[in-house]
Short mmCIF file of C-alpha atoms and ligand atoms in Angstrom, two decimals:
data_model
loop_
_atom_site.label_atom_id
_atom_site.label_comp_id
_atom_site.label_asym_id
_atom_site.label_seq_id
_atom_site.Cartn_x
_atom_site.Cartn_y
_atom_site.Cartn_z
CA MET A 1 -87.42 -43.20 16.38
CA GLN A 2 -83.79 -43.88 15.48
CA MET A 3 -82.11 -43.65 12.09
CA TYR A 4 -80.74 -46.68 10.27
CA ILE A 5 -77.10 -46.70 9.18
CA ALA A 6 -74.65 -49.52 8.40
CA GLY A 7 -76.99 -52.27 9.47
CA ARG A 8 -78.08 -50.88 12.83
CA TRP A 9 -80.49 -48.42 14.39
CA VAL A 10 -78.53 -45.35 15.48
CA ASP A 11 -79.35 -42.67 18.05
CA LYS A 12 -77.67 -39.30 18.69
CA SER A 13 -77.68 -36.95 21.61
CA GLN A 14 -78.89 -34.14 19.33
CA LYS A 15 -82.52 -34.66 18.34
CA ILE A 16 -85.05 -33.15 15.98
CA ASP A 17 -88.65 -32.84 17.18
CA VAL A 18 -91.32 -34.25 14.87
CA VAL A 19 -94.32 -31.98 15.34
CA ASN A 20 -98.02 -32.55 14.62
CA PRO A 21 -98.94 -29.59 12.37
CA TYR A 22 -102.50 -29.64 13.75
CA ASP A 23 -101.69 -28.70 17.35
CA GLY A 24 -97.92 -28.26 17.53
CA SER A 25 -97.48 -31.23 19.88
CA VAL A 26 -94.25 -33.22 19.64
CA ILE A 27 -95.19 -36.71 18.44
CA ASP A 28 -91.66 -38.15 18.36
CA THR A 29 -88.01 -37.23 17.92
CA VAL A 30 -85.39 -38.38 15.42
CA PRO A 31 -81.59 -38.11 15.62
CA LYS A 32 -79.95 -35.08 14.02
CA GLY A 33 -77.62 -36.80 11.56
CA ASP A 34 -74.40 -35.11 10.44
CA LYS A 35 -71.83 -35.44 7.67
CA GLN A 36 -70.04 -38.32 9.43
CA ASP A 37 -73.33 -40.22 9.51
CA VAL A 38 -73.74 -39.61 5.78
CA ASP A 39 -70.22 -40.89 5.17
CA ALA A 40 -70.90 -44.05 7.21
CA ALA A 41 -74.17 -44.58 5.34
CA ILE A 42 -72.47 -44.27 1.94
CA ALA A 43 -69.64 -46.64 2.93
CA SER A 44 -72.19 -49.19 4.09
CA ALA A 45 -74.36 -48.71 0.99
CA VAL A 46 -71.34 -49.44 -1.24
CA ARG A 47 -71.11 -52.85 0.48
CA GLY A 48 -74.90 -53.24 0.26
CA ALA A 49 -74.79 -52.50 -3.47
CA THR A 50 -72.39 -55.42 -4.01
CA VAL A 51 -74.80 -57.74 -2.22
CA MET A 52 -77.80 -56.40 -4.16
CA ALA A 53 -76.07 -56.65 -7.55
CA LYS A 54 -75.68 -60.41 -6.99
CA MET A 55 -79.25 -60.95 -5.78
CA PRO A 56 -81.50 -62.66 -8.37
CA GLY A 57 -84.48 -60.71 -9.64
CA TYR A 58 -86.86 -63.28 -8.20
CA ASP A 59 -85.46 -62.71 -4.71
CA ARG A 60 -85.83 -58.95 -5.11
CA PHE A 61 -89.41 -59.57 -6.24
CA LEU A 62 -90.10 -61.70 -3.15
CA ILE A 63 -88.73 -59.06 -0.76
CA LEU A 64 -90.76 -56.25 -2.30
CA ARG A 65 -93.90 -58.35 -2.49
CA LYS A 66 -93.51 -59.32 1.16
CA ALA A 67 -93.01 -55.64 2.05
CA ALA A 68 -96.21 -54.77 0.16
CA ASP A 69 -98.08 -57.51 2.04
CA LEU A 70 -96.77 -56.28 5.41
CA MET A 71 -97.72 -52.70 4.60
CA ASN A 72 -101.17 -53.83 3.55
CA GLU A 73 -101.61 -55.51 6.95
CA ARG A 74 -100.61 -52.24 8.68
CA LEU A 75 -102.49 -49.71 6.55
CA GLU A 76 -104.16 -48.10 9.53
CA GLU A 77 -100.86 -47.64 11.39
CA PHE A 78 -99.14 -46.15 8.33
CA GLY A 79 -102.15 -43.95 7.51
CA ARG A 80 -102.21 -42.59 11.05
CA THR A 81 -98.47 -41.92 11.07
CA ILE A 82 -98.79 -39.97 7.81
CA THR A 83 -101.66 -37.90 9.22
CA LEU A 84 -99.91 -37.22 12.52
CA GLU A 85 -96.65 -36.02 11.00
CA GLU A 86 -97.96 -34.38 7.81
CA GLY A 87 -101.43 -33.11 8.71
CA LYS A 88 -103.48 -34.51 5.81
CA VAL A 89 -106.90 -35.84 6.77
CA ILE A 90 -107.00 -39.48 7.84
CA ALA A 91 -108.84 -40.63 4.67
CA GLU A 92 -105.97 -39.18 2.64
CA GLY A 93 -103.42 -40.74 5.03
CA ARG A 94 -104.99 -44.18 4.55
CA PHE A 95 -105.19 -43.63 0.80
CA GLU A 96 -101.51 -42.71 0.63
CA ALA A 97 -100.65 -45.89 2.57
CA SER A 98 -102.74 -48.00 0.17
CA ARG A 99 -100.94 -46.35 -2.74
CA GLY A 100 -97.63 -47.21 -1.06
CA VAL A 101 -98.70 -50.88 -1.19
CA GLN A 102 -99.37 -50.55 -4.93
CA THR A 103 -96.05 -48.82 -5.54
CA LEU A 104 -94.14 -51.59 -3.75
CA LEU A 105 -96.16 -54.28 -5.55
CA THR A 106 -95.60 -52.73 -8.98
CA SER A 107 -91.89 -52.37 -8.15
CA ALA A 108 -91.82 -56.06 -7.18
CA GLU A 109 -93.27 -56.99 -10.57
CA GLU A 110 -90.69 -54.85 -12.37
CA ALA A 111 -87.86 -56.75 -10.65
CA LYS A 112 -88.69 -59.67 -12.97
CA ARG A 113 -88.72 -57.62 -16.18
CA ILE A 114 -85.31 -55.97 -16.39
CA HIS A 115 -83.79 -56.87 -19.71
CA GLY A 116 -82.06 -55.55 -22.80
CA GLU A 117 -82.49 -56.33 -26.49
CA THR A 118 -80.49 -57.81 -29.33
CA ILE A 119 -78.93 -55.29 -31.69
CA PRO A 120 -78.99 -55.84 -35.48
CA PHE A 121 -75.35 -54.88 -36.05
CA ASP A 122 -75.44 -56.26 -39.57
CA GLY A 123 -77.81 -53.44 -40.51
CA ALA A 124 -74.86 -51.03 -40.21
CA PRO A 125 -72.04 -50.74 -42.75
CA GLY A 126 -69.18 -52.93 -41.50
CA GLY A 127 -71.47 -54.67 -39.00
CA ALA A 128 -71.57 -58.08 -40.73
CA GLY A 129 -70.46 -60.92 -38.49
CA ARG A 130 -71.16 -59.07 -35.27
CA PHE A 131 -73.80 -60.16 -32.78
CA GLY A 132 -74.71 -58.49 -29.55
CA PHE A 133 -77.20 -57.29 -27.06
CA THR A 134 -77.79 -54.72 -24.34
CA MET A 135 -78.15 -55.48 -20.66
CA ARG A 136 -79.31 -53.35 -17.76
CA VAL A 137 -77.20 -53.29 -14.61
CA PRO A 138 -77.87 -51.48 -11.32
CA CYS A 139 -76.36 -48.02 -10.82
CA GLY A 140 -74.98 -49.05 -7.40
CA VAL A 141 -75.75 -46.60 -4.60
CA VAL A 142 -78.94 -44.54 -5.03
CA ALA A 143 -79.63 -41.47 -2.87
CA ALA A 144 -83.37 -40.93 -2.40
CA ILE A 145 -84.31 -37.45 -1.13
CA SER A 146 -87.99 -36.93 -0.45
CA PRO A 147 -90.34 -34.01 0.38
CA PHE A 148 -92.70 -33.62 3.32
CA ASN A 149 -96.02 -33.81 1.50
CA PHE A 150 -96.24 -37.56 0.68
CA PRO A 151 -93.92 -38.95 3.35
CA LEU A 152 -94.62 -42.60 2.54
CA ASN A 153 -95.64 -43.08 -1.08
CA LEU A 154 -93.02 -40.80 -2.59
CA VAL A 155 -90.36 -42.68 -0.62
CA CYS A 156 -91.83 -45.97 -1.94
CA HIS A 157 -91.54 -44.52 -5.47
CA LYS A 158 -87.79 -44.20 -4.95
CA VAL A 159 -86.95 -47.17 -2.74
CA GLY A 160 -89.19 -49.70 -4.56
CA PRO A 161 -87.64 -49.27 -8.03
CA ALA A 162 -84.12 -48.88 -6.56
CA ILE A 163 -84.40 -52.30 -4.91
CA ALA A 164 -86.20 -53.82 -7.90
CA ALA A 165 -83.24 -52.75 -10.04
CA GLY A 166 -80.70 -54.29 -7.63
CA ASN A 167 -79.32 -51.12 -6.02
CA ALA A 168 -78.60 -50.14 -2.44
CA VAL A 169 -80.50 -47.04 -1.36
CA ILE A 170 -79.90 -44.22 1.10
CA ILE A 171 -83.09 -42.40 2.13
CA LYS A 172 -82.91 -38.76 3.27
CA PRO A 173 -86.51 -38.06 4.29
CA ALA A 174 -87.91 -34.56 4.81
CA THR A 175 -87.09 -33.32 8.30
CA ASP A 176 -90.73 -32.42 9.00
CA THR A 177 -91.98 -35.93 8.16
CA PRO A 178 -89.31 -38.62 8.74
CA LEU A 179 -91.40 -41.22 10.62
CA SER A 180 -93.13 -42.89 7.66
CA ALA A 181 -89.75 -43.38 5.92
CA LEU A 182 -88.20 -44.89 9.07
CA LYS A 183 -91.17 -47.25 9.43
CA LEU A 184 -90.80 -48.21 5.77
CA THR A 185 -87.11 -48.97 6.37
CA ALA A 186 -88.00 -51.28 9.29
CA LEU A 187 -90.67 -52.96 7.18
CA LEU A 188 -88.26 -53.64 4.28
CA LEU A 189 -85.75 -55.17 6.69
CA GLU A 190 -88.52 -57.34 8.13
CA ALA A 191 -89.38 -58.39 4.57
CA GLY A 192 -85.83 -59.72 4.16
CA LEU A 193 -83.86 -56.86 2.59
CA PRO A 194 -80.14 -57.29 3.41
CA PRO A 195 -79.19 -54.83 6.18
CA GLU A 196 -76.70 -52.77 4.20
CA ALA A 197 -79.00 -52.46 1.18
CA ILE A 198 -80.90 -49.68 2.92
CA GLN A 199 -79.94 -46.69 5.04
CA CYS A 200 -82.20 -43.95 6.36
CA VAL A 201 -80.38 -40.81 7.54
CA THR A 202 -82.38 -38.12 9.31
CA GLY A 203 -81.08 -34.56 9.52
CA ALA A 204 -81.34 -31.16 7.87
CA GLY A 205 -80.97 -31.24 4.10
CA SER A 206 -79.17 -27.89 4.20
CA GLU A 207 -76.48 -29.42 6.45
CA ILE A 208 -76.06 -32.99 5.18
CA GLY A 209 -77.46 -32.74 1.63
CA ASP A 210 -74.23 -31.65 -0.07
CA ALA A 211 -72.22 -34.45 1.59
CA LEU A 212 -74.70 -36.98 0.19
CA CYS A 213 -75.19 -35.49 -3.27
CA SER A 214 -71.61 -34.57 -4.11
CA ASP A 215 -70.07 -37.93 -3.10
CA SER A 216 -68.86 -39.87 -6.13
CA ARG A 217 -69.72 -43.23 -4.50
CA VAL A 218 -73.38 -42.24 -4.94
CA ARG A 219 -74.15 -43.02 -8.58
CA LYS A 220 -77.75 -41.88 -8.82
CA ILE A 221 -79.81 -39.21 -7.08
CA THR A 222 -83.57 -39.36 -7.15
CA PHE A 223 -84.98 -36.14 -5.70
CA THR A 224 -88.51 -34.90 -5.16
CA GLY A 225 -88.92 -31.41 -3.76
CA SER A 226 -88.80 -27.74 -4.60
CA ARG A 227 -87.36 -26.28 -7.76
CA ASP A 228 -84.60 -24.34 -6.01
CA VAL A 229 -83.30 -27.23 -3.92
CA GLY A 230 -83.44 -29.43 -7.05
CA GLU A 231 -81.35 -26.94 -8.98
CA HIS A 232 -78.83 -26.73 -6.14
CA ILE A 233 -78.52 -30.53 -6.05
CA CYS A 234 -77.89 -30.59 -9.82
CA HIS A 235 -75.02 -28.14 -9.28
CA VAL A 236 -73.34 -30.16 -6.53
CA ALA A 237 -74.09 -33.64 -7.95
CA GLY A 238 -71.31 -33.59 -10.52
CA LEU A 239 -71.19 -36.45 -13.01
CA LYS A 240 -73.94 -38.74 -11.88
CA LYS A 241 -77.47 -39.58 -12.96
CA VAL A 242 -80.27 -37.47 -11.48
CA THR A 243 -84.05 -37.62 -11.51
CA MET A 244 -85.73 -34.36 -10.50
CA GLU A 245 -89.42 -34.26 -9.53
CA LEU A 246 -90.00 -30.58 -8.78
CA GLY A 247 -92.80 -28.06 -8.34
CA SER A 248 -95.59 -26.68 -10.48
CA ASN A 249 -98.53 -24.26 -10.70
CA ALA A 250 -100.91 -26.54 -12.58
CA PRO A 251 -103.42 -24.94 -14.97
CA VAL A 252 -107.01 -26.09 -15.54
CA ILE A 253 -108.74 -24.83 -18.70
CA VAL A 254 -112.54 -24.61 -18.52
CA MET A 255 -113.92 -24.31 -22.08
CA PRO A 256 -117.40 -22.88 -22.82
CA ASP A 257 -118.85 -26.34 -23.56
CA ALA A 258 -117.53 -27.88 -20.31
CA ASP A 259 -119.75 -29.71 -17.86
CA LEU A 260 -119.42 -26.96 -15.24
CA ASN A 261 -120.57 -29.09 -12.37
CA LYS A 262 -117.95 -31.73 -13.17
CA ALA A 263 -115.26 -29.08 -13.65
CA ALA A 264 -116.16 -27.47 -10.30
CA ASP A 265 -116.14 -30.89 -8.59
CA ALA A 266 -112.70 -31.58 -10.04
CA VAL A 267 -111.25 -28.22 -9.03
CA ALA A 268 -112.63 -28.66 -5.51
CA ALA A 269 -111.20 -32.18 -5.34
CA THR A 270 -107.79 -31.41 -6.87
CA GLY A 271 -107.14 -27.90 -5.59
CA TYR A 272 -107.53 -28.45 -1.86
CA SER A 273 -106.62 -32.03 -0.97
CA ASN A 274 -103.67 -32.13 1.45
CA ALA A 275 -104.43 -28.40 1.96
CA GLY A 276 -103.23 -27.75 -1.59
CA GLN A 277 -99.78 -29.08 -0.76
CA THR A 278 -99.50 -31.38 -3.75
CA CYS A 279 -97.12 -30.74 -6.62
CA ILE A 280 -99.95 -31.22 -9.15
CA SER A 281 -102.60 -29.31 -7.20
CA ALA A 282 -105.03 -27.32 -9.39
CA GLN A 283 -103.81 -23.71 -9.05
CA ARG A 284 -104.57 -21.59 -12.13
CA ILE A 285 -108.17 -21.99 -13.25
CA LEU A 286 -108.35 -20.52 -16.75
CA THR A 287 -112.04 -19.97 -17.43
CA ASN A 288 -113.73 -18.96 -20.66
CA ASN A 289 -115.43 -15.56 -20.55
CA LYS A 290 -118.82 -16.96 -21.65
CA ILE A 291 -119.15 -19.21 -18.59
CA TYR A 292 -116.95 -17.31 -16.13
CA GLY A 293 -119.69 -16.27 -13.70
CA ASP A 294 -121.53 -19.62 -13.96
CA PHE A 295 -118.34 -21.52 -13.21
CA LEU A 296 -117.60 -19.42 -10.12
CA ASP A 297 -121.21 -19.97 -8.97
CA ALA A 298 -120.72 -23.74 -9.37
CA LEU A 299 -117.32 -23.76 -7.62
CA ARG A 300 -117.98 -21.55 -4.63
CA PRO A 301 -120.46 -23.79 -2.72
CA LYS A 302 -118.25 -26.85 -3.26
CA VAL A 303 -115.32 -25.04 -1.63
CA GLU A 304 -117.38 -23.50 1.17
CA VAL A 305 -118.54 -26.92 2.45
CA MET A 306 -114.98 -28.09 3.13
CA THR A 307 -114.69 -28.36 6.88
CA THR A 308 -111.30 -27.85 8.49
CA GLY A 309 -110.12 -29.21 11.84
CA ASN A 310 -108.36 -32.15 13.43
CA PRO A 311 -107.26 -34.32 10.50
CA LEU A 312 -107.84 -37.46 12.58
CA ASP A 313 -111.56 -36.57 12.77
CA GLU A 314 -113.29 -38.55 9.98
CA LYS A 315 -115.70 -35.64 9.30
CA VAL A 316 -112.96 -33.11 8.61
CA LYS A 317 -112.24 -32.51 4.91
CA MET A 318 -109.07 -30.41 5.09
CA GLY A 319 -106.26 -30.33 7.62
CA PRO A 320 -103.57 -27.78 8.46
CA MET A 321 -100.59 -26.72 6.36
CA ILE A 322 -97.24 -28.18 7.34
CA ARG A 323 -95.94 -25.02 9.06
CA GLU A 324 -97.50 -21.75 10.17
CA LYS A 325 -95.07 -19.76 8.01
CA ASP A 326 -96.50 -21.48 4.91
CA ALA A 327 -100.05 -20.53 5.89
CA VAL A 328 -98.82 -16.95 6.44
CA ARG A 329 -97.20 -16.95 2.98
CA VAL A 330 -100.42 -18.14 1.28
CA GLY A 331 -102.30 -15.34 3.08
CA GLU A 332 -99.76 -12.76 1.90
CA TRP A 333 -100.02 -13.87 -1.73
CA VAL A 334 -103.83 -13.80 -1.62
CA GLU A 335 -103.86 -10.33 -0.03
CA GLU A 336 -101.29 -9.07 -2.53
CA ALA A 337 -103.51 -10.27 -5.42
CA VAL A 338 -106.60 -8.63 -3.93
CA ARG A 339 -104.69 -5.35 -3.45
CA SER A 340 -103.74 -5.52 -7.15
CA GLY A 341 -107.35 -5.89 -8.34
CA ALA A 342 -108.25 -9.57 -7.85
CA ARG A 343 -111.49 -10.49 -6.06
CA LEU A 344 -111.87 -12.79 -3.06
CA VAL A 345 -114.79 -15.14 -3.84
CA THR A 346 -114.53 -17.18 -0.66
CA GLY A 347 -112.03 -17.92 2.12
CA GLY A 348 -109.01 -15.75 2.82
CA GLU A 349 -108.70 -16.32 6.56
CA ARG A 350 -105.90 -17.93 8.55
CA HIS A 351 -105.83 -19.47 12.02
CA GLY A 352 -102.37 -20.74 12.96
CA THR A 353 -101.39 -23.48 10.51
CA PHE A 354 -104.88 -23.48 8.93
CA TYR A 355 -105.66 -21.47 5.85
CA GLN A 356 -109.30 -21.50 4.83
CA PRO A 357 -110.12 -23.05 1.41
CA THR A 358 -110.00 -19.99 -0.85
CA VAL A 359 -111.06 -18.93 -4.34
CA VAL A 360 -109.62 -15.75 -5.86
CA ALA A 361 -111.16 -14.47 -9.14
CA ASP A 362 -110.05 -11.89 -11.75
CA VAL A 363 -106.43 -12.93 -11.21
CA LYS A 364 -103.82 -11.54 -13.61
CA PRO A 365 -101.13 -13.96 -14.81
CA GLU A 366 -98.34 -11.83 -13.36
CA MET A 367 -99.72 -12.02 -9.80
CA ARG A 368 -97.67 -14.29 -7.52
CA ILE A 369 -100.71 -16.42 -6.72
CA SER A 370 -100.68 -17.37 -10.41
CA CYS A 371 -97.10 -17.26 -11.66
CA ASP A 372 -95.34 -18.86 -8.64
CA GLU A 373 -96.01 -22.23 -7.05
CA LEU A 374 -98.61 -21.46 -4.34
CA PHE A 375 -98.60 -24.90 -2.67
CA GLY A 376 -101.59 -24.02 -0.50
CA PRO A 377 -105.41 -24.28 -0.35
CA ALA A 378 -106.37 -21.53 -2.81
CA VAL A 379 -107.08 -21.39 -6.54
CA ALA A 380 -106.61 -18.39 -8.85
CA VAL A 381 -109.32 -17.90 -11.52
CA THR A 382 -108.39 -16.04 -14.72
CA ARG A 383 -110.49 -15.21 -17.80
CA PHE A 384 -109.73 -16.08 -21.43
CA ASP A 385 -111.49 -15.63 -24.79
CA ASP A 386 -110.50 -18.57 -26.98
CA ILE A 387 -108.52 -21.83 -26.98
CA ASP A 388 -105.35 -20.20 -28.33
CA GLN A 389 -105.33 -17.67 -25.51
CA ALA A 390 -106.04 -20.44 -22.97
CA ILE A 391 -103.12 -22.52 -24.22
CA ALA A 392 -100.82 -19.48 -24.23
CA LEU A 393 -101.79 -18.76 -20.61
CA ALA A 394 -101.34 -22.43 -19.62
CA ASN A 395 -97.83 -22.38 -21.13
CA ASP A 396 -96.91 -19.01 -19.63
CA THR A 397 -95.01 -20.55 -16.72
CA ILE A 398 -91.58 -21.91 -15.89
CA TYR A 399 -93.28 -25.16 -14.82
CA GLY A 400 -94.79 -28.08 -16.74
CA LEU A 401 -95.85 -30.96 -14.52
CA SER A 402 -99.59 -31.44 -15.00
CA ALA A 403 -102.39 -29.59 -16.81
CA ALA A 404 -106.10 -30.19 -17.37
CA ILE A 405 -108.90 -29.20 -19.74
CA PHE A 406 -112.66 -29.51 -19.47
CA THR A 407 -114.41 -29.74 -22.85
CA GLN A 408 -116.62 -32.04 -24.93
CA ASN A 409 -114.86 -30.94 -28.12
CA LEU A 410 -112.36 -33.51 -29.41
CA ASP A 411 -110.46 -30.95 -31.48
CA TRP A 412 -109.94 -28.71 -28.46
CA ALA A 413 -108.90 -31.68 -26.32
CA MET A 414 -106.33 -32.80 -28.91
CA LYS A 415 -105.05 -29.27 -29.44
CA PHE A 416 -104.58 -28.99 -25.68
CA ALA A 417 -102.74 -32.34 -25.55
CA ARG A 418 -100.45 -31.35 -28.43
CA GLU A 419 -99.72 -27.74 -27.53
CA VAL A 420 -99.63 -27.54 -23.73
CA TYR A 421 -96.08 -28.34 -22.68
CA SER A 422 -96.51 -30.50 -19.60
CA GLY A 423 -95.61 -33.98 -18.36
CA ASN A 424 -99.22 -34.99 -17.59
CA LEU A 425 -102.27 -33.84 -19.53
CA MET A 426 -105.70 -34.58 -18.09
CA ILE A 427 -108.90 -34.34 -20.12
CA ASN A 428 -112.11 -33.87 -18.14
CA TRP A 429 -110.49 -34.29 -14.73
CA GLY A 430 -108.24 -32.04 -12.64
CA PRO A 431 -104.44 -32.08 -12.84
CA GLN A 432 -104.03 -33.92 -9.56
CA TRP A 433 -104.49 -37.52 -10.59
CA ARG A 434 -101.88 -40.23 -10.55
CA ALA A 435 -101.90 -43.99 -10.93
CA ASP A 436 -98.70 -45.25 -9.39
CA LEU A 437 -97.76 -47.37 -12.39
CA MET A 438 -97.89 -44.52 -14.92
CA PRO A 439 -94.89 -42.54 -16.18
CA TYR A 440 -94.83 -39.43 -14.05
CA GLY A 441 -92.59 -36.39 -14.24
CA GLY A 442 -92.38 -32.83 -15.48
CA VAL A 443 -90.81 -30.72 -18.20
CA LYS A 444 -89.11 -27.30 -17.96
CA ASP A 445 -88.45 -26.33 -14.30
CA SER A 446 -90.76 -29.09 -13.07
CA GLY A 447 -87.85 -31.45 -13.51
CA MET A 448 -86.43 -34.28 -15.54
CA GLY A 449 -86.68 -38.04 -15.63
CA LYS A 450 -89.72 -40.16 -14.85
CA GLU A 451 -91.07 -41.99 -11.86
CA GLY A 452 -93.54 -44.89 -11.90
CA PRO A 453 -91.71 -48.17 -11.16
CA ARG A 454 -91.19 -49.31 -14.76
CA TYR A 455 -89.75 -45.94 -15.77
CA ALA A 456 -87.82 -45.39 -12.54
CA VAL A 457 -86.12 -48.77 -12.98
CA GLU A 458 -84.78 -47.49 -16.32
CA GLU A 459 -83.48 -44.37 -14.57
CA MET A 460 -81.87 -46.48 -11.83
CA THR A 461 -80.02 -48.84 -14.16
CA GLU A 462 -77.22 -48.37 -16.67
CA LEU A 463 -77.46 -49.79 -20.18
CA LYS A 464 -74.42 -51.83 -21.22
CA LEU A 465 -73.74 -53.07 -24.74
CA VAL A 466 -72.14 -56.45 -25.47
CA CYS A 467 -70.79 -57.12 -28.97
CA PHE A 468 -69.40 -60.46 -30.23
CA ASN A 469 -67.22 -60.48 -33.30
CA LEU A 470 -68.24 -63.81 -34.85
CA GLY A 471 -66.26 -63.29 -38.04
CA ASN A 472 -67.69 -64.56 -41.30
P1 NAP B 1 -87.84 -29.05 -0.23
O1 NAP B 1 -87.77 -28.00 0.78
O2 NAP B 1 -87.16 -28.83 -1.55
O3 NAP B 1 -87.24 -30.38 0.47
C1 NAP B 1 -87.22 -31.61 -0.20
C2 NAP B 1 -86.12 -32.47 0.38
O4 NAP B 1 -84.86 -31.91 0.06
C3 NAP B 1 -86.18 -32.58 1.91
O5 NAP B 1 -85.82 -33.88 2.29
C4 NAP B 1 -85.11 -31.58 2.33
O6 NAP B 1 -84.57 -31.83 3.59
C5 NAP B 1 -84.08 -31.83 1.25
N1 NAP B 1 -83.06 -30.79 1.11
C6 NAP B 1 -83.13 -29.49 1.48
N2 NAP B 1 -81.96 -28.87 1.17
C7 NAP B 1 -81.17 -29.79 0.60
C8 NAP B 1 -79.85 -29.77 0.05
N3 NAP B 1 -79.10 -28.66 0.04
N4 NAP B 1 -79.34 -30.91 -0.46
C9 NAP B 1 -80.07 -32.04 -0.47
N5 NAP B 1 -81.32 -32.12 0.03
C10 NAP B 1 -81.87 -31.02 0.55
O7 NAP B 1 -89.35 -29.44 -0.58
P2 NAP B 1 -90.56 -29.66 0.42
O8 NAP B 1 -90.99 -28.35 0.99
O9 NAP B 1 -90.29 -30.79 1.34
O10 NAP B 1 -91.68 -30.18 -0.61
C11 NAP B 1 -92.46 -29.32 -1.38
C12 NAP B 1 -91.94 -29.21 -2.79
O11 NAP B 1 -91.83 -30.50 -3.38
C13 NAP B 1 -92.89 -28.44 -3.69
O12 NAP B 1 -92.17 -27.60 -4.54
C14 NAP B 1 -93.58 -29.54 -4.49
O13 NAP B 1 -94.10 -29.14 -5.72
C15 NAP B 1 -92.47 -30.51 -4.66
N6 NAP B 1 -92.99 -31.83 -4.96
C16 NAP B 1 -92.86 -32.33 -6.23
C17 NAP B 1 -93.40 -33.57 -6.54
C18 NAP B 1 -93.26 -34.17 -7.91
O14 NAP B 1 -93.51 -35.36 -8.06
N7 NAP B 1 -92.87 -33.40 -8.92
C19 NAP B 1 -94.06 -34.29 -5.56
C20 NAP B 1 -94.17 -33.76 -4.28
C21 NAP B 1 -93.64 -32.53 -3.98
P3 NAP B 1 -85.11 -30.98 4.86
O15 NAP B 1 -86.53 -31.37 5.04
O16 NAP B 1 -84.20 -31.44 5.94
O17 NAP B 1 -84.95 -29.54 4.53
#
């Protein structure tokens, strides 16, 4: 495919192969964009932002709703593209595409609800005779940088609210998975988005990222990706708004009164989908001593039945990891834990890009499989004695994106909700659950700012204050 800059599809002699992680075959190529391409995209987006700022909310609603309708008609095509470039099983590819429809639709609805409020100036000393209100205006040019693991829906979460809020947007998709974003760009143009309101620049983030993020014509960066790249972007961004959706090592607390079957189902469902390559994947399973063995007995068979293979095969439950080096890294961390006294309950084998669904027990918090973001198909099970210890372990991390507890005890559930420092807190389901309309984002090194169209629109607008001096 080609990239889209300044109102036209652009090719380059230098290409990047887009590779199917399942078998290494080249499924397409994209142009290798450079700094000049970024400059052209920003210059065009500045013009696009002027057009968008004048576009009525109802027109922005119509464009996004039409885009949602078009995507809904092409769910199978989008789902297949996601699976081919990213490697998640086809059911998950289709599900991501259907979530993309919801994200665009919710963004469309938000385009009609952008407003300020009146301010009671006369409640302040010296405020008598003043009347005023706030209004939200678009930021202008939004840079949207996305990760490989949800190549469509996470781009929708940036582009949908940016358009709803009346901005122009420049997409920089992950180099491993650029096709879904390019197809989304074409779809938005088909839905009636003005040509310069969207740009999609393909190319290595390490080469073109600084040119995009440091440019003062870009007024807002919305980034989803790893902690370290996010921190780097914050350094180069300078004085502009940023939203950072970063990594995590999500804890799950299993209390002694938990429904163990349900907890095991949830860990199996939320620890291994997309081969564990989800920012809110269940990673650290903190299990009460009294039910430790019973929980492992309940979990093990649910993990062992997960078949791996070609993600386009409907029977396959887990696909490959994005790159072989990531599967190698997961293997190294598991082996390192086992060498330091942890116990392999099931899994632990690698074949190319595939890493077998794995459970490691007796994990110590300082082991890398627990304290770093694993981002792979393994969970680390650790013992605890009481709720205070469980909460201390859950909080013993630089991250804070999502956390879960399994219990029937309301006091424990509320204590967990109050004391675990995390953006999302799930009670009686795993940490990997998201409705696309909800406020979503982390604390600590998991990032700042919120996604979810209503909340992202706030992040992608500026609040202005208008004050009339009416006299007496
Ligand atoms: P990544 O390596 O940080 O890459 C993310 C994006 O940043 C890619 O488009 C990448 O481009 C780009 N990039 C790289 N260097 C850059 C630079 N110097 N300036 C600007 N952009 C740059 O992350 P990933 O491996 O794709 O995704 C996995 C990570 O994302 C995990 O840590 C995961 O937890 C996190 N994540 C978080 C959420 C959330 O909502 N909190 C959701 C999904 C994923 P290239 O591909 O060209 O390198």
